Each structure stands twice: as structure tokens, then as C-alpha cells.
Amino acid sequence: EAEVAQSPRYKITEKSQAVAFWCDPISGHATLYWYRQILGQGPELLVQFQDESVVDDSQLPKDRFSAERLKGVDSTLKIQPAELGDSAMYLCASSLQTRGTEAFFGQGTRLTVV
Amino acid sequence: SQQGEEDPQALSIQEGENATMNCSYKTSINNLQWYRQNSGRGLVHLILIRSNEREKHSGRLRVTLDTSKKSSSLLITASRAADTASYFCATDEAQKLVFGQGTRLTINP
């Protein structure tokens, strides 16, 4: 069964360092999402791609976060510099299209900033 | 931004009982989805209901949608220990998939 792949599963980084997460969506899925989830809360949308174009990044802290989806396939989310408050689960999901279809989630990357 | 708000925030019931969770949202939607998340894992899609549907079933799950009240409910019948998880509703807001804060469901044996 096709899955959304994310790496790494866990990451510990020091404050002010750079960190990057990678996501490989299900083949053929045009829409890719990056969410941040703080323990006990719901996923917060950081950025949404349709193919290689950004549909929404209104909640992405652009002074330190960046996301790209070159060639409209896999995607990288980067944080530089990391802050203590960035400790969270970062979830990637993909869907066939933006509306009316279910999203498939990866297992997430648990980030701890020390 | 959080479009949906689930109620209650936490629910604890005995195995075999039914569990009902509610979701309210603010803007017009094309569809509403429910997801489950086991501790420390990714979310798993449960069911999607379109704005022109009022009720939908999938196994032990029953979802209702009332667009006039901007609310939805998820009913899990004959609960099992394996149903222990967090449940989230998600709506399509301006072509974004936006989640609520979730209901944490605990099934006691």
C-alpha cells in the first residue's frame, strides 16, 4: 500500500541550529501539506502546495521557516535558526487534489529543540 | 487558524458503550472529514461527508452534518479498546485543509 514517507522520524537539535525535514508523497498526489502539531493540540497548517506552487503559507513563520517542492514531487521543510518553541511534531500529508479528497499522512518528524 | 472546534475535549467511556463527538465550524464548506490519531502517530482518514449529504455510515462509524448549524457529529458504536485515540474534524476553508483541536477518546476495559 502506498504511503507518505517522512524522514527523519526523530530529530534533536540545539537552539539556533538549522534543521530540515523531508517528505515524499504518494505518487500522483498533486497536493502536499506540511502541518505542525504541538502536543495535545490539532495540526496547524504551515504550507500547502499544489504541484510545485504554494497554495497557502499564511501560517508559515517566514523569517525562519522555508518550504519547497521542486518538480512537484517530494518536499523539504527547513527551519533556520531553530528556537525552543519549534519543538513539535511536523506532519506531511498528500492528497490527489485540493478539494474533496482524503489526505494521507506520514508518521511525522518529532523535533526537540534544546 | 482553526476552523473546526471539537466538543468535548476529552471523553472517557466503558468498552461497549457508544461515543459521540461534535464539531462546529465557522465558514461555508464543500465537505467535512474526520480523522483519527493514535498517540505519537500520523493521522488516519475515517470518513468524508459532502455538504449536500446529511448522514454517512462506515462500519461502526456514523457521521452527521448540519450545514444550517455548521456542525457535525461522529458516533462510534460498540466501542473497543483499540478506539482509544484522538479524533479530529477537518474542513476545506478557502482550499486549505484545516483541522480542529480534537477530542481525546479513552475506552476503558
mmCIF file of C-alpha atoms in Angstrom:
data_model
loop_
_atom_site.group_PDB
_atom_site.id
_atom_site.type_symbol
_atom_site.label_atom_id
_atom_site.label_comp_id
_atom_site.label_asym_id
_atom_site.label_seq_id
_atom_site.Cartn_x
_atom_site.Cartn_y
_atom_site.Cartn_z
ATOM 1 C CA GLU A 1 0.000 0.000 0.000
ATOM 2 C CA ALA A 2 1.338 3.445 -0.950
ATOM 3 C CA GLU A 3 2.465 5.607 1.952
ATOM 4 C CA VAL A 4 3.706 9.111 2.615
ATOM 5 C CA ALA A 5 7.346 8.833 3.646
ATOM 6 C CA GLN A 6 8.919 11.267 6.094
ATOM 7 C CA SER A 7 12.423 11.473 7.476
ATOM 8 C CA PRO A 8 13.863 11.650 9.982
ATOM 9 C CA ARG A 9 11.352 10.218 12.492
ATOM 10 C CA TYR A 10 13.056 11.975 15.386
ATOM 11 C CA LYS A 11 15.400 14.956 15.481
ATOM 12 C CA ILE A 12 17.103 16.658 18.391
ATOM 13 C CA THR A 13 18.803 19.918 17.584
ATOM 14 C CA GLU A 14 20.293 22.763 19.519
ATOM 15 C CA LYS A 15 18.758 26.197 19.581
ATOM 16 C CA SER A 16 19.971 28.417 16.687
ATOM 17 C CA GLN A 17 20.953 25.424 14.527
ATOM 18 C CA ALA A 18 19.401 24.637 11.160
ATOM 19 C CA VAL A 19 17.164 21.608 10.696
ATOM 20 C CA ALA A 20 15.450 20.101 7.662
ATOM 21 C CA PHE A 21 12.648 17.606 7.183
ATOM 22 C CA TRP A 22 11.907 15.629 4.044
ATOM 23 C CA CYS A 23 8.631 14.290 2.699
ATOM 24 C CA ASP A 24 7.873 12.004 -0.244
ATOM 25 C CA PRO A 25 4.141 11.998 -1.012
ATOM 26 C CA ILE A 26 2.140 9.237 -2.587
ATOM 27 C CA SER A 27 2.856 9.048 -6.301
ATOM 28 C CA GLY A 28 0.398 11.082 -8.345
ATOM 29 C CA HIS A 29 -0.802 13.227 -5.466
ATOM 30 C CA ALA A 30 -0.816 16.847 -6.584
ATOM 31 C CA THR A 31 -1.461 18.398 -3.181
ATOM 32 C CA LEU A 32 1.116 18.315 -0.396
ATOM 33 C CA TYR A 33 0.661 19.706 3.105
ATOM 34 C CA TRP A 34 3.053 20.466 5.964
ATOM 35 C CA TYR A 35 1.485 20.696 9.427
ATOM 36 C CA ARG A 36 2.931 21.448 12.847
ATOM 37 C CA GLN A 37 1.309 19.773 15.820
ATOM 38 C CA ILE A 38 2.043 20.739 19.406
ATOM 39 C CA LEU A 39 1.289 18.025 21.949
ATOM 40 C CA GLY A 40 -2.386 17.990 22.864
ATOM 41 C CA GLN A 41 -3.431 20.293 20.024
ATOM 42 C CA GLY A 42 -4.695 19.868 16.492
ATOM 43 C CA PRO A 43 -2.458 20.052 13.413
ATOM 44 C CA GLU A 44 -1.757 23.621 12.265
ATOM 45 C CA LEU A 45 -1.284 24.091 8.526
ATOM 46 C CA LEU A 46 2.095 25.645 7.750
ATOM 47 C CA VAL A 47 2.170 25.373 3.956
ATOM 48 C CA GLN A 48 0.136 23.769 1.209
ATOM 49 C CA PHE A 49 1.407 23.014 -2.296
ATOM 50 C CA GLN A 50 -0.489 22.280 -5.472
ATOM 51 C CA ASP A 51 2.135 20.604 -7.649
ATOM 52 C CA GLU A 52 5.152 22.909 -7.237
ATOM 53 C CA SER A 53 3.161 26.051 -6.421
ATOM 54 C CA VAL A 54 2.370 27.321 -2.934
ATOM 55 C CA VAL A 55 -1.403 27.500 -2.359
ATOM 56 C CA ASP A 56 -1.143 28.843 1.169
ATOM 57 C CA ASP A 57 1.702 29.670 3.527
ATOM 58 C CA SER A 58 -0.046 32.280 5.642
ATOM 59 C CA GLN A 59 0.844 30.498 8.907
ATOM 60 C CA LEU A 60 4.472 29.798 7.975
ATOM 61 C CA PRO A 61 6.911 31.923 10.039
ATOM 62 C CA LYS A 62 8.807 33.079 7.004
ATOM 63 C CA ASP A 63 11.638 34.706 8.918
ATOM 64 C CA ARG A 64 12.898 31.257 9.908
ATOM 65 C CA PHE A 65 10.897 28.624 8.011
ATOM 66 C CA SER A 66 11.097 27.781 4.324
ATOM 67 C CA ALA A 67 9.485 25.072 2.234
ATOM 68 C CA GLU A 68 9.980 23.929 -1.310
ATOM 69 C CA ARG A 69 8.578 21.282 -3.581
ATOM 70 C CA LEU A 70 10.854 21.145 -6.577
ATOM 71 C CA LYS A 71 9.398 19.373 -9.626
ATOM 72 C CA GLY A 72 6.148 18.980 -7.727
ATOM 73 C CA VAL A 73 7.122 15.686 -6.126
ATOM 74 C CA ASP A 74 8.976 15.489 -2.808
ATOM 75 C CA SER A 75 9.285 18.400 -0.432
ATOM 76 C CA THR A 76 11.649 19.843 2.173
ATOM 77 C CA LEU A 77 10.750 21.979 5.173
ATOM 78 C CA LYS A 78 13.629 23.914 6.754
ATOM 79 C CA ILE A 79 13.963 25.836 9.977
ATOM 80 C CA GLN A 80 16.883 28.206 10.463
ATOM 81 C CA PRO A 81 17.581 29.102 13.192
ATOM 82 C CA ALA A 82 15.604 26.717 15.370
ATOM 83 C CA GLU A 83 14.049 28.060 18.553
ATOM 84 C CA LEU A 84 12.878 26.248 21.679
ATOM 85 C CA GLY A 85 9.250 26.921 20.730
ATOM 86 C CA ASP A 86 9.665 24.972 17.497
ATOM 87 C CA SER A 87 9.635 21.690 19.419
ATOM 88 C CA ALA A 88 6.663 19.834 17.963
ATOM 89 C CA MET A 89 5.579 17.069 15.595
ATOM 90 C CA TYR A 90 5.898 18.030 11.931
ATOM 91 C CA LEU A 91 3.447 16.142 9.751
ATOM 92 C CA CYS A 92 3.423 15.834 5.992
ATOM 93 C CA ALA A 93 0.317 14.775 4.078
ATOM 94 C CA SER A 94 -0.712 14.432 0.458
ATOM 95 C CA SER A 95 -3.946 14.134 -1.479
ATOM 96 C CA LEU A 96 -4.978 13.644 -5.093
ATOM 97 C CA GLN A 97 -6.333 17.162 -5.291
ATOM 98 C CA THR A 98 -7.029 20.109 -3.050
ATOM 99 C CA ARG A 99 -10.749 19.643 -2.506
ATOM 100 C CA GLY A 100 -12.987 16.724 -1.802
ATOM 101 C CA THR A 101 -10.374 14.038 -1.326
ATOM 102 C CA GLU A 102 -8.878 12.481 1.762
ATOM 103 C CA ALA A 103 -5.394 13.361 2.913
ATOM 104 C CA PHE A 104 -2.853 10.638 3.639
ATOM 105 C CA PHE A 105 -0.412 11.401 6.438
ATOM 106 C CA GLY A 106 3.133 10.303 7.074
ATOM 107 C CA GLN A 107 4.304 9.204 10.507
ATOM 108 C CA GLY A 108 5.712 12.633 11.242
ATOM 109 C CA THR A 109 9.017 14.017 12.499
ATOM 110 C CA ARG A 110 9.252 14.665 16.227
ATOM 111 C CA LEU A 111 11.514 17.707 16.676
ATOM 112 C CA THR A 112 13.051 18.588 20.024
ATOM 113 C CA VAL A 113 14.999 21.828 20.284
ATOM 114 C CA VAL A 114 17.339 22.013 23.288
ATOM 115 C CA SER B 1 -6.154 29.290 12.179
ATOM 116 C CA GLN B 2 -8.525 26.568 13.417
ATOM 117 C CA GLN B 3 -11.786 26.242 11.550
ATOM 118 C CA GLY B 4 -13.354 23.350 13.459
ATOM 119 C CA GLU B 5 -13.844 23.071 17.186
ATOM 120 C CA GLU B 6 -14.480 19.668 18.690
ATOM 121 C CA ASP B 7 -16.532 19.006 21.766
ATOM 122 C CA PRO B 8 -15.867 17.531 24.251
ATOM 123 C CA GLN B 9 -12.101 17.976 24.526
ATOM 124 C CA ALA B 10 -11.857 14.645 26.317
ATOM 125 C CA LEU B 11 -14.219 11.688 26.651
ATOM 126 C CA SER B 12 -13.810 8.540 28.728
ATOM 127 C CA ILE B 13 -16.275 5.650 28.395
ATOM 128 C CA GLN B 14 -16.525 1.922 29.064
ATOM 129 C CA GLU B 15 -15.838 -0.612 26.357
ATOM 130 C CA GLY B 16 -19.025 -1.460 24.509
ATOM 131 C CA GLU B 17 -20.619 1.958 25.012
ATOM 132 C CA ASN B 18 -21.199 4.458 22.221
ATOM 133 C CA ALA B 19 -19.046 7.571 21.866
ATOM 134 C CA THR B 20 -20.274 10.819 20.337
ATOM 135 C CA MET B 21 -18.047 13.716 19.365
ATOM 136 C CA ASN B 22 -19.141 17.027 17.907
ATOM 137 C CA CYS B 23 -17.513 19.517 15.599
ATOM 138 C CA SER B 24 -18.558 23.087 14.901
ATOM 139 C CA TYR B 25 -17.111 25.243 12.147
ATOM 140 C CA LYS B 26 -17.374 28.836 11.051
ATOM 141 C CA THR B 27 -17.465 29.232 7.260
ATOM 142 C CA SER B 28 -19.233 27.523 4.384
ATOM 143 C CA ILE B 29 -17.720 24.207 3.406
ATOM 144 C CA ASN B 30 -17.761 21.779 0.495
ATOM 145 C CA ASN B 31 -17.030 18.790 2.695
ATOM 146 C CA LEU B 32 -16.049 17.804 6.207
ATOM 147 C CA GLN B 33 -13.719 14.980 7.135
ATOM 148 C CA TRP B 34 -12.967 13.064 10.319
ATOM 149 C CA TYR B 35 -9.536 11.679 11.182
ATOM 150 C CA ARG B 36 -8.135 9.520 13.976
ATOM 151 C CA GLN B 37 -4.692 9.828 15.522
ATOM 152 C CA ASN B 38 -3.117 7.262 17.767
ATOM 153 C CA SER B 39 -0.567 8.596 20.231
ATOM 154 C CA GLY B 40 2.603 9.813 18.513
ATOM 155 C CA ARG B 41 1.497 8.732 15.044
ATOM 156 C CA GLY B 42 0.182 10.343 11.883
ATOM 157 C CA LEU B 43 -3.500 10.924 11.239
ATOM 158 C CA VAL B 44 -5.689 8.354 9.535
ATOM 159 C CA HIS B 45 -8.694 9.319 7.456
ATOM 160 C CA LEU B 46 -12.005 7.900 8.689
ATOM 161 C CA ILE B 47 -14.794 9.383 6.627
ATOM 162 C CA LEU B 48 -15.673 12.306 4.350
ATOM 163 C CA ILE B 49 -19.140 13.823 4.159
ATOM 164 C CA ARG B 50 -20.073 16.324 1.463
ATOM 165 C CA SER B 51 -22.101 19.453 2.111
ATOM 166 C CA ASN B 52 -25.139 18.016 0.294
ATOM 167 C CA GLU B 53 -25.150 14.897 2.488
ATOM 168 C CA ARG B 54 -26.785 14.717 5.903
ATOM 169 C CA GLU B 55 -25.574 11.354 7.168
ATOM 170 C CA LYS B 56 -22.961 8.794 6.277
ATOM 171 C CA HIS B 57 -22.028 5.389 7.685
ATOM 172 C CA SER B 58 -18.811 3.370 7.620
ATOM 173 C CA GLY B 59 -18.744 0.226 9.723
ATOM 174 C CA ARG B 60 -19.244 1.291 13.350
ATOM 175 C CA LEU B 61 -18.948 4.979 12.428
ATOM 176 C CA ARG B 62 -21.860 7.295 11.773
ATOM 177 C CA VAL B 63 -21.316 10.911 10.759
ATOM 178 C CA THR B 64 -23.973 13.577 10.509
ATOM 179 C CA LEU B 65 -23.694 17.045 9.009
ATOM 180 C CA ASP B 66 -25.987 20.003 9.642
ATOM 181 C CA THR B 67 -24.876 22.855 7.405
ATOM 182 C CA SER B 68 -27.540 25.190 8.803
ATOM 183 C CA LYS B 69 -25.968 24.870 12.252
ATOM 184 C CA LYS B 70 -22.447 24.497 10.869
ATOM 185 C CA SER B 71 -21.918 21.355 12.909
ATOM 186 C CA SER B 72 -21.095 17.689 12.517
ATOM 187 C CA SER B 73 -21.082 14.711 14.837
ATOM 188 C CA LEU B 74 -19.144 11.457 14.835
ATOM 189 C CA LEU B 75 -20.715 8.454 16.545
ATOM 190 C CA ILE B 76 -18.681 5.344 17.278
ATOM 191 C CA THR B 77 -20.904 2.437 18.263
ATOM 192 C CA ALA B 78 -19.931 -0.548 20.405
ATOM 193 C CA SER B 79 -16.572 0.993 21.321
ATOM 194 C CA ARG B 80 -13.424 -1.118 21.670
ATOM 195 C CA ALA B 81 -10.146 -0.534 23.474
ATOM 196 C CA ALA B 82 -8.497 -0.029 20.071
ATOM 197 C CA ASP B 83 -10.709 3.029 19.503
ATOM 198 C CA THR B 84 -8.672 4.909 22.131
ATOM 199 C CA ALA B 85 -7.219 7.824 20.166
ATOM 200 C CA SER B 86 -7.684 11.497 19.353
ATOM 201 C CA TYR B 87 -10.332 12.366 16.783
ATOM 202 C CA PHE B 88 -10.214 15.472 14.608
ATOM 203 C CA CYS B 89 -12.617 17.077 12.204
ATOM 204 C CA ALA B 90 -11.217 18.898 9.182
ATOM 205 C CA THR B 91 -12.871 21.304 6.779
ATOM 206 C CA ASP B 92 -11.881 22.815 3.455
ATOM 207 C CA GLU B 93 -11.522 26.524 4.161
ATOM 208 C CA ALA B 94 -10.524 28.560 1.114
ATOM 209 C CA GLN B 95 -8.961 25.464 -0.466
ATOM 210 C CA LYS B 96 -6.990 24.730 2.718
ATOM 211 C CA LEU B 97 -7.488 21.599 4.828
ATOM 212 C CA VAL B 98 -7.933 22.959 8.342
ATOM 213 C CA PHE B 99 -8.199 20.848 11.495
ATOM 214 C CA GLY B 100 -9.839 21.399 14.846
ATOM 215 C CA GLN B 101 -8.258 20.821 18.250
ATOM 216 C CA GLY B 102 -9.610 17.309 18.599
ATOM 217 C CA THR B 103 -11.390 15.094 21.086
ATOM 218 C CA ARG B 104 -9.282 12.688 23.124
ATOM 219 C CA LEU B 105 -11.261 9.455 23.494
ATOM 220 C CA THR B 106 -10.347 6.851 26.109
ATOM 221 C CA ILE B 107 -12.057 3.457 26.130
ATOM 222 C CA ASN B 108 -11.816 1.730 29.498
ATOM 223 C CA PRO B 109 -11.850 -2.103 29.568
#
